[in-house]
Amino acid sequence: MKSLSLLVLIVVASMAITEVVDGAGECGRVPADRAALRLAPCASASQDPNADVSARCCSEVHTLGQNPSCLCAVMLSDTAKSAGTKPEIAITIPKRCNLADRPVGYKCGGYTLP
């Protein structure tokens, strides 16, 4: 069942990737729950702090991280939670990707981006 859910998440994410994130709200015109689908490649990295972070995941996190409030909204979204994302681990992904321009120290709910 978990594999089926992940497969559905990946299929929907591939359809959502072409959407532009601009406009009003944390992630523009795209709700954070929908923007969260872009982080499907980060599924294992957001659940296990020792899991490898894929280049695709890092690319998506870098893109969303250009707007730290969107990145936080996505990591704390209901979609991310239902996919098994652990926020305390997800917030470590920008650092694990070695993103030089990551929003270090940004308050993300009850968490702070390292």
PDB file of N, CA and C in Angstrom:
ATOM      1  N   MET A   1       0.825  -1.192   0.000  1.00  0.00           N
ATOM      2  CA  MET A   1       0.000   0.000   0.000  1.00  0.00           C
ATOM      3  C   MET A   1       0.868   1.254   0.000  1.00  0.00           C
ATOM      4  N   LYS A   2       1.969   1.246   0.806  1.00  0.00           N
ATOM      5  CA  LYS A   2       2.849   2.398   0.867  1.00  0.00           C
ATOM      6  C   LYS A   2       3.532   2.623  -0.478  1.00  0.00           C
ATOM      7  N   SER A   3       3.906   1.533  -1.153  1.00  0.00           N
ATOM      8  CA  SER A   3       4.533   1.640  -2.479  1.00  0.00           C
ATOM      9  C   SER A   3       3.556   2.227  -3.487  1.00  0.00           C
ATOM     10  N   LEU A   4       2.298   1.821  -3.404  1.00  0.00           N
ATOM     11  CA  LEU A   4       1.279   2.352  -4.305  1.00  0.00           C
ATOM     12  C   LEU A   4       1.077   3.840  -4.066  1.00  0.00           C
ATOM     13  N   SER A   5       1.068   4.254  -2.825  1.00  0.00           N
ATOM     14  CA  SER A   5       0.911   5.672  -2.496  1.00  0.00           C
ATOM     15  C   SER A   5       2.079   6.483  -3.037  1.00  0.00           C
ATOM     16  N   LEU A   6       3.290   5.947  -2.901  1.00  0.00           N
ATOM     17  CA  LEU A   6       4.469   6.636  -3.403  1.00  0.00           C
ATOM     18  C   LEU A   6       4.426   6.727  -4.922  1.00  0.00           C
ATOM     19  N   LEU A   7       3.980   5.673  -5.590  1.00  0.00           N
ATOM     20  CA  LEU A   7       3.863   5.677  -7.041  1.00  0.00           C
ATOM     21  C   LEU A   7       2.870   6.740  -7.495  1.00  0.00           C
ATOM     22  N   VAL A   8       1.725   6.811  -6.838  1.00  0.00           N
ATOM     23  CA  VAL A   8       0.722   7.823  -7.179  1.00  0.00           C
ATOM     24  C   VAL A   8       1.303   9.217  -6.959  1.00  0.00           C
ATOM     25  N   LEU A   9       2.020   9.415  -5.861  1.00  0.00           N
ATOM     26  CA  LEU A   9       2.636  10.704  -5.565  1.00  0.00           C
ATOM     27  C   LEU A   9       3.624  11.086  -6.660  1.00  0.00           C
ATOM     28  N   ILE A  10       4.411  10.154  -7.122  1.00  0.00           N
ATOM     29  CA  ILE A  10       5.397  10.428  -8.170  1.00  0.00           C
ATOM     30  C   ILE A  10       4.715  10.773  -9.485  1.00  0.00           C
ATOM     31  N   VAL A  11       3.673  10.051  -9.843  1.00  0.00           N
ATOM     32  CA  VAL A  11       2.955  10.334 -11.087  1.00  0.00           C
ATOM     33  C   VAL A  11       2.340  11.727 -11.046  1.00  0.00           C
ATOM     34  N   VAL A  12       1.695  12.054  -9.951  1.00  0.00           N
ATOM     35  CA  VAL A  12       1.072  13.377  -9.824  1.00  0.00           C
ATOM     36  C   VAL A  12       2.153  14.455  -9.811  1.00  0.00           C
ATOM     37  N   ALA A  13       3.271  14.174  -9.160  1.00  0.00           N
ATOM     38  CA  ALA A  13       4.364  15.148  -9.108  1.00  0.00           C
ATOM     39  C   ALA A  13       4.913  15.430 -10.492  1.00  0.00           C
ATOM     40  N   SER A  14       5.043  14.409 -11.300  1.00  0.00           N
ATOM     41  CA  SER A  14       5.575  14.629 -12.646  1.00  0.00           C
ATOM     42  C   SER A  14       4.645  15.509 -13.469  1.00  0.00           C
ATOM     43  N   MET A  15       3.351  15.446 -13.202  1.00  0.00           N
ATOM     44  CA  MET A  15       2.411  16.316 -13.902  1.00  0.00           C
ATOM     45  C   MET A  15       2.490  17.744 -13.361  1.00  0.00           C
ATOM     46  N   ALA A  16       2.795  17.911 -12.085  1.00  0.00           N
ATOM     47  CA  ALA A  16       2.804  19.230 -11.457  1.00  0.00           C
ATOM     48  C   ALA A  16       4.105  19.987 -11.678  1.00  0.00           C
ATOM     49  N   ILE A  17       5.167  19.303 -12.079  1.00  0.00           N
ATOM     50  CA  ILE A  17       6.475  19.939 -12.214  1.00  0.00           C
ATOM     51  C   ILE A  17       6.457  21.074 -13.222  1.00  0.00           C
ATOM     52  N   THR A  18       5.627  20.988 -14.231  1.00  0.00           N
ATOM     53  CA  THR A  18       5.604  22.005 -15.270  1.00  0.00           C
ATOM     54  C   THR A  18       4.936  23.295 -14.829  1.00  0.00           C
ATOM     55  N   GLU A  19       4.314  23.309 -13.664  1.00  0.00           N
ATOM     56  CA  GLU A  19       3.630  24.508 -13.193  1.00  0.00           C
ATOM     57  C   GLU A  19       4.620  25.543 -12.686  1.00  0.00           C
ATOM     58  N   VAL A  20       4.330  26.799 -12.930  1.00  0.00           N
ATOM     59  CA  VAL A  20       5.163  27.895 -12.463  1.00  0.00           C
ATOM     60  C   VAL A  20       4.653  28.334 -11.100  1.00  0.00           C
ATOM     61  N   VAL A  21       5.593  28.577 -10.185  1.00  0.00           N
ATOM     62  CA  VAL A  21       5.226  28.985  -8.837  1.00  0.00           C
ATOM     63  C   VAL A  21       5.414  30.497  -8.727  1.00  0.00           C
ATOM     64  N   ASP A  22       4.350  31.247  -9.011  1.00  0.00           N
ATOM     65  CA  ASP A  22       4.383  32.698  -8.862  1.00  0.00           C
ATOM     66  C   ASP A  22       2.971  33.221  -8.600  1.00  0.00           C
ATOM     67  N   GLY A  23       2.857  34.399  -8.040  1.00  0.00           N
ATOM     68  CA  GLY A  23       1.544  34.966  -7.736  1.00  0.00           C
ATOM     69  C   GLY A  23       1.407  35.246  -6.263  1.00  0.00           C
ATOM     70  N   ALA A  24       0.269  34.867  -5.660  1.00  0.00           N
ATOM     71  CA  ALA A  24      -0.002  35.152  -4.249  1.00  0.00           C
ATOM     72  C   ALA A  24       0.163  33.895  -3.398  1.00  0.00           C
ATOM     73  N   GLY A  25       0.394  34.057  -2.108  1.00  0.00           N
ATOM     74  CA  GLY A  25       0.554  32.936  -1.189  1.00  0.00           C
ATOM     75  C   GLY A  25       2.017  32.534  -1.054  1.00  0.00           C
ATOM     76  N   GLU A  26       2.297  31.625  -0.140  1.00  0.00           N
ATOM     77  CA  GLU A  26       3.679  31.208   0.104  1.00  0.00           C
ATOM     78  C   GLU A  26       4.352  30.713  -1.164  1.00  0.00           C
ATOM     79  N   CYS A  27       3.626  29.981  -1.971  1.00  0.00           N
ATOM     80  CA  CYS A  27       4.192  29.382  -3.185  1.00  0.00           C
ATOM     81  C   CYS A  27       3.542  29.952  -4.444  1.00  0.00           C
ATOM     82  N   GLY A  28       3.155  31.183  -4.376  1.00  0.00           N
ATOM     83  CA  GLY A  28       2.524  31.800  -5.540  1.00  0.00           C
ATOM     84  C   GLY A  28       1.099  31.318  -5.704  1.00  0.00           C
ATOM     85  N   ARG A  29       0.717  31.099  -6.940  1.00  0.00           N
ATOM     86  CA  ARG A  29      -0.652  30.662  -7.232  1.00  0.00           C
ATOM     87  C   ARG A  29      -0.857  29.183  -6.964  1.00  0.00           C
ATOM     88  N   VAL A  30       0.226  28.452  -6.734  1.00  0.00           N
ATOM     89  CA  VAL A  30       0.135  27.017  -6.478  1.00  0.00           C
ATOM     90  C   VAL A  30       0.074  26.802  -4.968  1.00  0.00           C
ATOM     91  N   PRO A  31      -0.952  26.132  -4.466  1.00  0.00           N
ATOM     92  CA  PRO A  31      -1.013  25.854  -3.020  1.00  0.00           C
ATOM     93  C   PRO A  31       0.197  25.026  -2.577  1.00  0.00           C
ATOM     94  N   ALA A  32       0.628  25.230  -1.344  1.00  0.00           N
ATOM     95  CA  ALA A  32       1.794  24.511  -0.818  1.00  0.00           C
ATOM     96  C   ALA A  32       1.610  22.998  -0.917  1.00  0.00           C
ATOM     97  N   ASP A  33       0.387  22.511  -0.685  1.00  0.00           N
ATOM     98  CA  ASP A  33       0.158  21.063  -0.781  1.00  0.00           C
ATOM     99  C   ASP A  33       0.421  20.541  -2.192  1.00  0.00           C
ATOM    100  N   ARG A  34       0.118  21.357  -3.175  1.00  0.00           N
ATOM    101  CA  ARG A  34       0.372  20.938  -4.558  1.00  0.00           C
ATOM    102  C   ARG A  34       1.850  21.092  -4.909  1.00  0.00           C
ATOM    103  N   ALA A  35       2.480  22.173  -4.448  1.00  0.00           N
ATOM    104  CA  ALA A  35       3.907  22.375  -4.683  1.00  0.00           C
ATOM    105  C   ALA A  35       4.727  21.268  -4.021  1.00  0.00           C
ATOM    106  N   ALA A  36       4.195  20.700  -2.940  1.00  0.00           N
ATOM    107  CA  ALA A  36       4.892  19.623  -2.229  1.00  0.00           C
ATOM    108  C   ALA A  36       5.106  18.409  -3.113  1.00  0.00           C
ATOM    109  N   LEU A  37       4.277  18.254  -4.109  1.00  0.00           N
ATOM    110  CA  LEU A  37       4.426  17.114  -5.017  1.00  0.00           C
ATOM    111  C   LEU A  37       5.746  17.173  -5.772  1.00  0.00           C
ATOM    112  N   ARG A  38       6.308  18.360  -5.898  1.00  0.00           N
ATOM    113  CA  ARG A  38       7.599  18.503  -6.569  1.00  0.00           C
ATOM    114  C   ARG A  38       8.713  17.831  -5.781  1.00  0.00           C
ATOM    115  N   LEU A  39       8.487  17.611  -4.496  1.00  0.00           N
ATOM    116  CA  LEU A  39       9.528  17.013  -3.661  1.00  0.00           C
ATOM    117  C   LEU A  39       9.414  15.490  -3.566  1.00  0.00           C
ATOM    118  N   ALA A  40       8.667  14.882  -4.459  1.00  0.00           N
ATOM    119  CA  ALA A  40       8.573  13.415  -4.475  1.00  0.00           C
ATOM    120  C   ALA A  40       9.948  12.752  -4.546  1.00  0.00           C
ATOM    121  N   PRO A  41      10.930  13.313  -5.288  1.00  0.00           N
ATOM    122  CA  PRO A  41      12.251  12.681  -5.311  1.00  0.00           C
ATOM    123  C   PRO A  41      12.969  12.718  -3.962  1.00  0.00           C
ATOM    124  N   CYS A  42      12.433  13.468  -3.019  1.00  0.00           N
ATOM    125  CA  CYS A  42      13.045  13.612  -1.692  1.00  0.00           C
ATOM    126  C   CYS A  42      12.419  12.685  -0.655  1.00  0.00           C
ATOM    127  N   ALA A  43      11.541  11.794  -1.075  1.00  0.00           N
ATOM    128  CA  ALA A  43      10.767  10.984  -0.126  1.00  0.00           C
ATOM    129  C   ALA A  43      11.653  10.268   0.891  1.00  0.00           C
ATOM    130  N   SER A  44      12.623   9.507   0.445  1.00  0.00           N
ATOM    131  CA  SER A  44      13.439   8.748   1.407  1.00  0.00           C
ATOM    132  C   SER A  44      14.333   9.677   2.226  1.00  0.00           C
ATOM    133  N   ALA A  45      14.856  10.740   1.604  1.00  0.00           N
ATOM    134  CA  ALA A  45      15.724  11.677   2.318  1.00  0.00           C
ATOM    135  C   ALA A  45      14.971  12.464   3.379  1.00  0.00           C
ATOM    136  N   SER A  46      13.657  12.585   3.232  1.00  0.00           N
ATOM    137  CA  SER A  46      12.867  13.334   4.216  1.00  0.00           C
ATOM    138  C   SER A  46      12.386  12.452   5.366  1.00  0.00           C
ATOM    139  N   GLN A  47      12.713  11.164   5.299  1.00  0.00           N
ATOM    140  CA  GLN A  47      12.317  10.225   6.346  1.00  0.00           C
ATOM    141  C   GLN A  47      13.515   9.649   7.098  1.00  0.00           C
ATOM    142  N   ASP A  48      14.691   9.674   6.458  1.00  0.00           N
ATOM    143  CA  ASP A  48      15.885   9.054   7.028  1.00  0.00           C
ATOM    144  C   ASP A  48      17.063  10.023   6.887  1.00  0.00           C
ATOM    145  N   PRO A  49      17.611  10.504   7.993  1.00  0.00           N
ATOM    146  CA  PRO A  49      18.704  11.473   7.911  1.00  0.00           C
ATOM    147  C   PRO A  49      19.978  10.903   7.289  1.00  0.00           C
ATOM    148  N   ASN A  50      20.061   9.583   7.181  1.00  0.00           N
ATOM    149  CA  ASN A  50      21.244   8.947   6.598  1.00  0.00           C
ATOM    150  C   ASN A  50      21.051   8.547   5.143  1.00  0.00           C
ATOM    151  N   ALA A  51      19.852   8.756   4.602  1.00  0.00           N
ATOM    152  CA  ALA A  51      19.577   8.401   3.212  1.00  0.00           C
ATOM    153  C   ALA A  51      20.288   9.379   2.277  1.00  0.00           C
ATOM    154  N   ASP A  52      20.739   8.859   1.142  1.00  0.00           N
ATOM    155  CA  ASP A  52      21.329   9.722   0.127  1.00  0.00           C
ATOM    156  C   ASP A  52      20.266  10.671  -0.406  1.00  0.00           C
ATOM    157  N   VAL A  53      20.687  11.890  -0.706  1.00  0.00           N
ATOM    158  CA  VAL A  53      19.788  12.883  -1.283  1.00  0.00           C
ATOM    159  C   VAL A  53      20.112  12.946  -2.773  1.00  0.00           C
ATOM    160  N   SER A  54      19.126  12.646  -3.600  1.00  0.00           N
ATOM    161  CA  SER A  54      19.352  12.598  -5.048  1.00  0.00           C
ATOM    162  C   SER A  54      19.573  13.996  -5.627  1.00  0.00           C
ATOM    163  N   ALA A  55      20.220  14.023  -6.785  1.00  0.00           N
ATOM    164  CA  ALA A  55      20.442  15.291  -7.488  1.00  0.00           C
ATOM    165  C   ALA A  55      19.103  15.930  -7.848  1.00  0.00           C
ATOM    166  N   ARG A  56      18.137  15.126  -8.216  1.00  0.00           N
ATOM    167  CA  ARG A  56      16.799  15.643  -8.571  1.00  0.00           C
ATOM    168  C   ARG A  56      16.143  16.297  -7.358  1.00  0.00           C
ATOM    169  N   CYS A  57      16.275  15.655  -6.205  1.00  0.00           N
ATOM    170  CA  CYS A  57      15.742  16.227  -4.962  1.00  0.00           C
ATOM    171  C   CYS A  57      16.423  17.560  -4.684  1.00  0.00           C
ATOM    172  N   CYS A  58      17.738  17.601  -4.762  1.00  0.00           N
ATOM    173  CA  CYS A  58      18.476  18.838  -4.484  1.00  0.00           C
ATOM    174  C   CYS A  58      18.075  19.952  -5.439  1.00  0.00           C
ATOM    175  N   SER A  59      17.847  19.599  -6.690  1.00  0.00           N
ATOM    176  CA  SER A  59      17.425  20.591  -7.682  1.00  0.00           C
ATOM    177  C   SER A  59      16.071  21.190  -7.310  1.00  0.00           C
ATOM    178  N   GLU A  60      15.132  20.339  -6.925  1.00  0.00           N
ATOM    179  CA  GLU A  60      13.801  20.820  -6.541  1.00  0.00           C
ATOM    180  C   GLU A  60      13.860  21.657  -5.262  1.00  0.00           C
ATOM    181  N   VAL A  61      14.650  21.216  -4.288  1.00  0.00           N
ATOM    182  CA  VAL A  61      14.793  21.963  -3.031  1.00  0.00           C
ATOM    183  C   VAL A  61      15.448  23.314  -3.311  1.00  0.00           C
ATOM    184  N   HIS A  62      16.432  23.335  -4.195  1.00  0.00           N
ATOM    185  CA  HIS A  62      17.078  24.604  -4.552  1.00  0.00           C
ATOM    186  C   HIS A  62      16.070  25.569  -5.164  1.00  0.00           C
ATOM    187  N   THR A  63      15.249  25.067  -6.081  1.00  0.00           N
ATOM    188  CA  THR A  63      14.243  25.901  -6.733  1.00  0.00           C
ATOM    189  C   THR A  63      13.242  26.445  -5.713  1.00  0.00           C
ATOM    190  N   LEU A  64      12.698  25.564  -4.882  1.00  0.00           N
ATOM    191  CA  LEU A  64      11.724  26.006  -3.874  1.00  0.00           C
ATOM    192  C   LEU A  64      12.379  26.889  -2.821  1.00  0.00           C
ATOM    193  N   GLY A  65      13.654  26.637  -2.535  1.00  0.00           N
ATOM    194  CA  GLY A  65      14.377  27.392  -1.515  1.00  0.00           C
ATOM    195  C   GLY A  65      14.644  28.836  -1.896  1.00  0.00           C
ATOM    196  N   GLN A  66      14.431  29.181  -3.174  1.00  0.00           N
ATOM    197  CA  GLN A  66      14.569  30.577  -3.582  1.00  0.00           C
ATOM    198  C   GLN A  66      13.519  31.431  -2.887  1.00  0.00           C
ATOM    199  N   ASN A  67      12.458  30.765  -2.432  1.00  0.00           N
ATOM    200  CA  ASN A  67      11.402  31.405  -1.650  1.00  0.00           C
ATOM    201  C   ASN A  67      11.290  30.601  -0.353  1.00  0.00           C
ATOM    202  N   PRO A  68      12.054  30.976   0.688  1.00  0.00           N
ATOM    203  CA  PRO A  68      12.079  30.182   1.920  1.00  0.00           C
ATOM    204  C   PRO A  68      10.708  29.927   2.543  1.00  0.00           C
ATOM    205  N   SER A  69       9.793  30.887   2.439  1.00  0.00           N
ATOM    206  CA  SER A  69       8.466  30.661   3.032  1.00  0.00           C
ATOM    207  C   SER A  69       7.729  29.558   2.277  1.00  0.00           C
ATOM    208  N   CYS A  70       7.948  29.452   0.981  1.00  0.00           N
ATOM    209  CA  CYS A  70       7.344  28.372   0.200  1.00  0.00           C
ATOM    210  C   CYS A  70       7.971  27.036   0.590  1.00  0.00           C
ATOM    211  N   LEU A  71       9.294  27.009   0.682  1.00  0.00           N
ATOM    212  CA  LEU A  71       9.970  25.765   1.060  1.00  0.00           C
ATOM    213  C   LEU A  71       9.462  25.260   2.404  1.00  0.00           C
ATOM    214  N   CYS A  72       9.314  26.156   3.363  1.00  0.00           N
ATOM    215  CA  CYS A  72       8.795  25.764   4.683  1.00  0.00           C
ATOM    216  C   CYS A  72       7.360  25.272   4.587  1.00  0.00           C
ATOM    217  N   ALA A  73       6.532  26.011   3.866  1.00  0.00           N
ATOM    218  CA  ALA A  73       5.129  25.614   3.722  1.00  0.00           C
ATOM    219  C   ALA A  73       5.023  24.240   3.085  1.00  0.00           C
ATOM    220  N   VAL A  74       5.875  23.970   2.122  1.00  0.00           N
ATOM    221  CA  VAL A  74       5.873  22.674   1.443  1.00  0.00           C
ATOM    222  C   VAL A  74       6.310  21.568   2.406  1.00  0.00           C
ATOM    223  N   MET A  75       7.399  21.798   3.140  1.00  0.00           N
ATOM    224  CA  MET A  75       7.909  20.770   4.053  1.00  0.00           C
ATOM    225  C   MET A  75       6.953  20.478   5.199  1.00  0.00           C
ATOM    226  N   LEU A  76       6.128  21.447   5.563  1.00  0.00           N
ATOM    227  CA  LEU A  76       5.182  21.279   6.664  1.00  0.00           C
ATOM    228  C   LEU A  76       3.754  21.005   6.183  1.00  0.00           C
ATOM    229  N   SER A  77       3.584  20.830   4.876  1.00  0.00           N
ATOM    230  CA  SER A  77       2.250  20.651   4.299  1.00  0.00           C
ATOM    231  C   SER A  77       1.633  19.298   4.655  1.00  0.00           C
ATOM    232  N   ASP A  78       0.334  19.237   4.515  1.00  0.00           N
ATOM    233  CA  ASP A  78      -0.377  17.977   4.736  1.00  0.00           C
ATOM    234  C   ASP A  78       0.061  16.920   3.725  1.00  0.00           C
ATOM    235  N   THR A  79       0.355  17.341   2.496  1.00  0.00           N
ATOM    236  CA  THR A  79       0.822  16.398   1.472  1.00  0.00           C
ATOM    237  C   THR A  79       2.132  15.764   1.903  1.00  0.00           C
ATOM    238  N   ALA A  80       3.067  16.571   2.383  1.00  0.00           N
ATOM    239  CA  ALA A  80       4.354  16.044   2.837  1.00  0.00           C
ATOM    240  C   ALA A  80       4.158  15.098   4.022  1.00  0.00           C
ATOM    241  N   LYS A  81       3.319  15.497   4.956  1.00  0.00           N
ATOM    242  CA  LYS A  81       3.063  14.646   6.121  1.00  0.00           C
ATOM    243  C   LYS A  81       2.440  13.316   5.719  1.00  0.00           C
ATOM    244  N   SER A  82       1.496  13.361   4.784  1.00  0.00           N
ATOM    245  CA  SER A  82       0.840  12.113   4.366  1.00  0.00           C
ATOM    246  C   SER A  82       1.783  11.207   3.581  1.00  0.00           C
ATOM    247  N   ALA A  83       2.851  11.777   3.018  1.00  0.00           N
ATOM    248  CA  ALA A  83       3.850  10.976   2.313  1.00  0.00           C
ATOM    249  C   ALA A  83       4.893  10.413   3.271  1.00  0.00           C
ATOM    250  N   GLY A  84       4.763  10.735   4.560  1.00  0.00           N
ATOM    251  CA  GLY A  84       5.680  10.201   5.556  1.00  0.00           C
ATOM    252  C   GLY A  84       6.864  11.098   5.867  1.00  0.00           C
ATOM    253  N   THR A  85       6.835  12.325   5.372  1.00  0.00           N
ATOM    254  CA  THR A  85       7.917  13.268   5.628  1.00  0.00           C
ATOM    255  C   THR A  85       7.982  13.596   7.112  1.00  0.00           C
ATOM    256  N   LYS A  86       9.185  13.592   7.639  1.00  0.00           N
ATOM    257  CA  LYS A  86       9.426  14.000   9.022  1.00  0.00           C
ATOM    258  C   LYS A  86      10.049  15.393   8.945  1.00  0.00           C
ATOM    259  N   PRO A  87       9.315  16.427   9.380  1.00  0.00           N
ATOM    260  CA  PRO A  87       9.816  17.803   9.233  1.00  0.00           C
ATOM    261  C   PRO A  87      11.203  18.017   9.820  1.00  0.00           C
ATOM    262  N   GLU A  88      11.478  17.388  10.953  1.00  0.00           N
ATOM    263  CA  GLU A  88      12.782  17.569  11.590  1.00  0.00           C
ATOM    264  C   GLU A  88      13.918  17.011  10.730  1.00  0.00           C
ATOM    265  N   ILE A  89      13.603  16.094   9.839  1.00  0.00           N
ATOM    266  CA  ILE A  89      14.594  15.557   8.901  1.00  0.00           C
ATOM    267  C   ILE A  89      14.554  16.328   7.589  1.00  0.00           C
ATOM    268  N   ALA A  90      13.357  16.665   7.120  1.00  0.00           N
ATOM    269  CA  ALA A  90      13.212  17.386   5.850  1.00  0.00           C
ATOM    270  C   ALA A  90      13.967  18.717   5.866  1.00  0.00           C
ATOM    271  N   ILE A  91      13.958  19.412   6.994  1.00  0.00           N
ATOM    272  CA  ILE A  91      14.634  20.710   7.029  1.00  0.00           C
ATOM    273  C   ILE A  91      16.148  20.583   6.894  1.00  0.00           C
ATOM    274  N   THR A  92      16.687  19.384   7.032  1.00  0.00           N
ATOM    275  CA  THR A  92      18.129  19.181   6.867  1.00  0.00           C
ATOM    276  C   THR A  92      18.530  18.973   5.410  1.00  0.00           C
ATOM    277  N   ILE A  93      17.563  18.779   4.528  1.00  0.00           N
ATOM    278  CA  ILE A  93      17.884  18.465   3.128  1.00  0.00           C
ATOM    279  C   ILE A  93      18.671  19.578   2.439  1.00  0.00           C
ATOM    280  N   PRO A  94      18.318  20.862   2.573  1.00  0.00           N
ATOM    281  CA  PRO A  94      19.144  21.879   1.896  1.00  0.00           C
ATOM    282  C   PRO A  94      20.615  21.804   2.306  1.00  0.00           C
ATOM    283  N   LYS A  95      20.877  21.560   3.581  1.00  0.00           N
ATOM    284  CA  LYS A  95      22.260  21.443   4.046  1.00  0.00           C
ATOM    285  C   LYS A  95      22.892  20.163   3.494  1.00  0.00           C
ATOM    286  N   ARG A  96      22.132  19.071   3.500  1.00  0.00           N
ATOM    287  CA  ARG A  96      22.650  17.803   2.984  1.00  0.00           C
ATOM    288  C   ARG A  96      22.927  17.874   1.489  1.00  0.00           C
ATOM    289  N   CYS A  97      22.259  18.800   0.797  1.00  0.00           N
ATOM    290  CA  CYS A  97      22.510  19.025  -0.632  1.00  0.00           C
ATOM    291  C   CYS A  97      23.702  19.963  -0.849  1.00  0.00           C
ATOM    292  N   ASN A  98      24.251  20.489   0.236  1.00  0.00           N
ATOM    293  CA  ASN A  98      25.362  21.446   0.163  1.00  0.00           C
ATOM    294  C   ASN A  98      24.994  22.689  -0.643  1.00  0.00           C
ATOM    295  N   LEU A  99      23.764  23.167  -0.464  1.00  0.00           N
ATOM    296  CA  LEU A  99      23.324  24.362  -1.177  1.00  0.00           C
ATOM    297  C   LEU A  99      23.919  25.593  -0.499  1.00  0.00           C
ATOM    298  N   ALA A 100      24.794  26.270  -1.195  1.00  0.00           N
ATOM    299  CA  ALA A 100      25.488  27.431  -0.632  1.00  0.00           C
ATOM    300  C   ALA A 100      24.526  28.576  -0.319  1.00  0.00           C
ATOM    301  N   ASP A 101      23.474  28.705  -1.126  1.00  0.00           N
ATOM    302  CA  ASP A 101      22.545  29.817  -0.939  1.00  0.00           C
ATOM    303  C   ASP A 101      21.278  29.417  -0.189  1.00  0.00           C
ATOM    304  N   ARG A 102      21.386  28.354   0.607  1.00  0.00           N
ATOM    305  CA  ARG A 102      20.206  27.913   1.366  1.00  0.00           C
ATOM    306  C   ARG A 102      19.871  28.950   2.443  1.00  0.00           C
ATOM    307  N   PRO A 103      18.610  28.997   2.853  1.00  0.00           N
ATOM    308  CA  PRO A 103      18.180  30.007   3.837  1.00  0.00           C
ATOM    309  C   PRO A 103      18.517  29.601   5.280  1.00  0.00           C
ATOM    310  N   VAL A 104      19.796  29.613   5.613  1.00  0.00           N
ATOM    311  CA  VAL A 104      20.272  29.221   6.941  1.00  0.00           C
ATOM    312  C   VAL A 104      19.635  30.104   8.005  1.00  0.00           C
ATOM    313  N   GLY A 105      19.136  29.465   9.061  1.00  0.00           N
ATOM    314  CA  GLY A 105      18.550  30.198  10.181  1.00  0.00           C
ATOM    315  C   GLY A 105      17.107  30.620   9.985  1.00  0.00           C
ATOM    316  N   TYR A 106      16.532  30.300   8.818  1.00  0.00           N
ATOM    317  CA  TYR A 106      15.146  30.675   8.553  1.00  0.00           C
ATOM    318  C   TYR A 106      14.229  29.865   9.446  1.00  0.00           C
ATOM    319  N   LYS A 107      13.303  30.532  10.123  1.00  0.00           N
ATOM    320  CA  LYS A 107      12.344  29.869  11.000  1.00  0.00           C
ATOM    321  C   LYS A 107      11.262  29.209  10.156  1.00  0.00           C
ATOM    322  N   CYS A 108      11.104  27.933  10.384  1.00  0.00           N
ATOM    323  CA  CYS A 108      10.166  27.126   9.591  1.00  0.00           C
ATOM    324  C   CYS A 108       9.242  26.409  10.572  1.00  0.00           C
ATOM    325  N   GLY A 109       8.146  27.082  10.922  1.00  0.00           N
ATOM    326  CA  GLY A 109       7.283  26.521  11.967  1.00  0.00           C
ATOM    327  C   GLY A 109       8.076  26.474  13.265  1.00  0.00           C
ATOM    328  N   GLY A 110       8.112  25.336  13.893  1.00  0.00           N
ATOM    329  CA  GLY A 110       8.866  25.150  15.122  1.00  0.00           C
ATOM    330  C   GLY A 110      10.308  24.735  14.871  1.00  0.00           C
ATOM    331  N   TYR A 111      10.749  24.809  13.641  1.00  0.00           N
ATOM    332  CA  TYR A 111      12.098  24.373  13.254  1.00  0.00           C
ATOM    333  C   TYR A 111      12.889  25.546  12.686  1.00  0.00           C
ATOM    334  N   THR A 112      14.203  25.390  12.678  1.00  0.00           N
ATOM    335  CA  THR A 112      15.086  26.381  12.073  1.00  0.00           C
ATOM    336  C   THR A 112      15.955  25.670  11.053  1.00  0.00           C
ATOM    337  N   LEU A 113      15.999  26.217   9.848  1.00  0.00           N
ATOM    338  CA  LEU A 113      16.806  25.587   8.795  1.00  0.00           C
ATOM    339  C   LEU A 113      18.282  25.688   9.131  1.00  0.00           C
ATOM    340  N   PRO A 114      18.982  24.544   9.135  1.00  0.00           N
ATOM    341  CA  PRO A 114      20.428  24.571   9.449  1.00  0.00           C
ATOM    342  C   PRO A 114      21.271  25.074   8.278  1.00  0.00           C
TER     343      PRO A 114
END
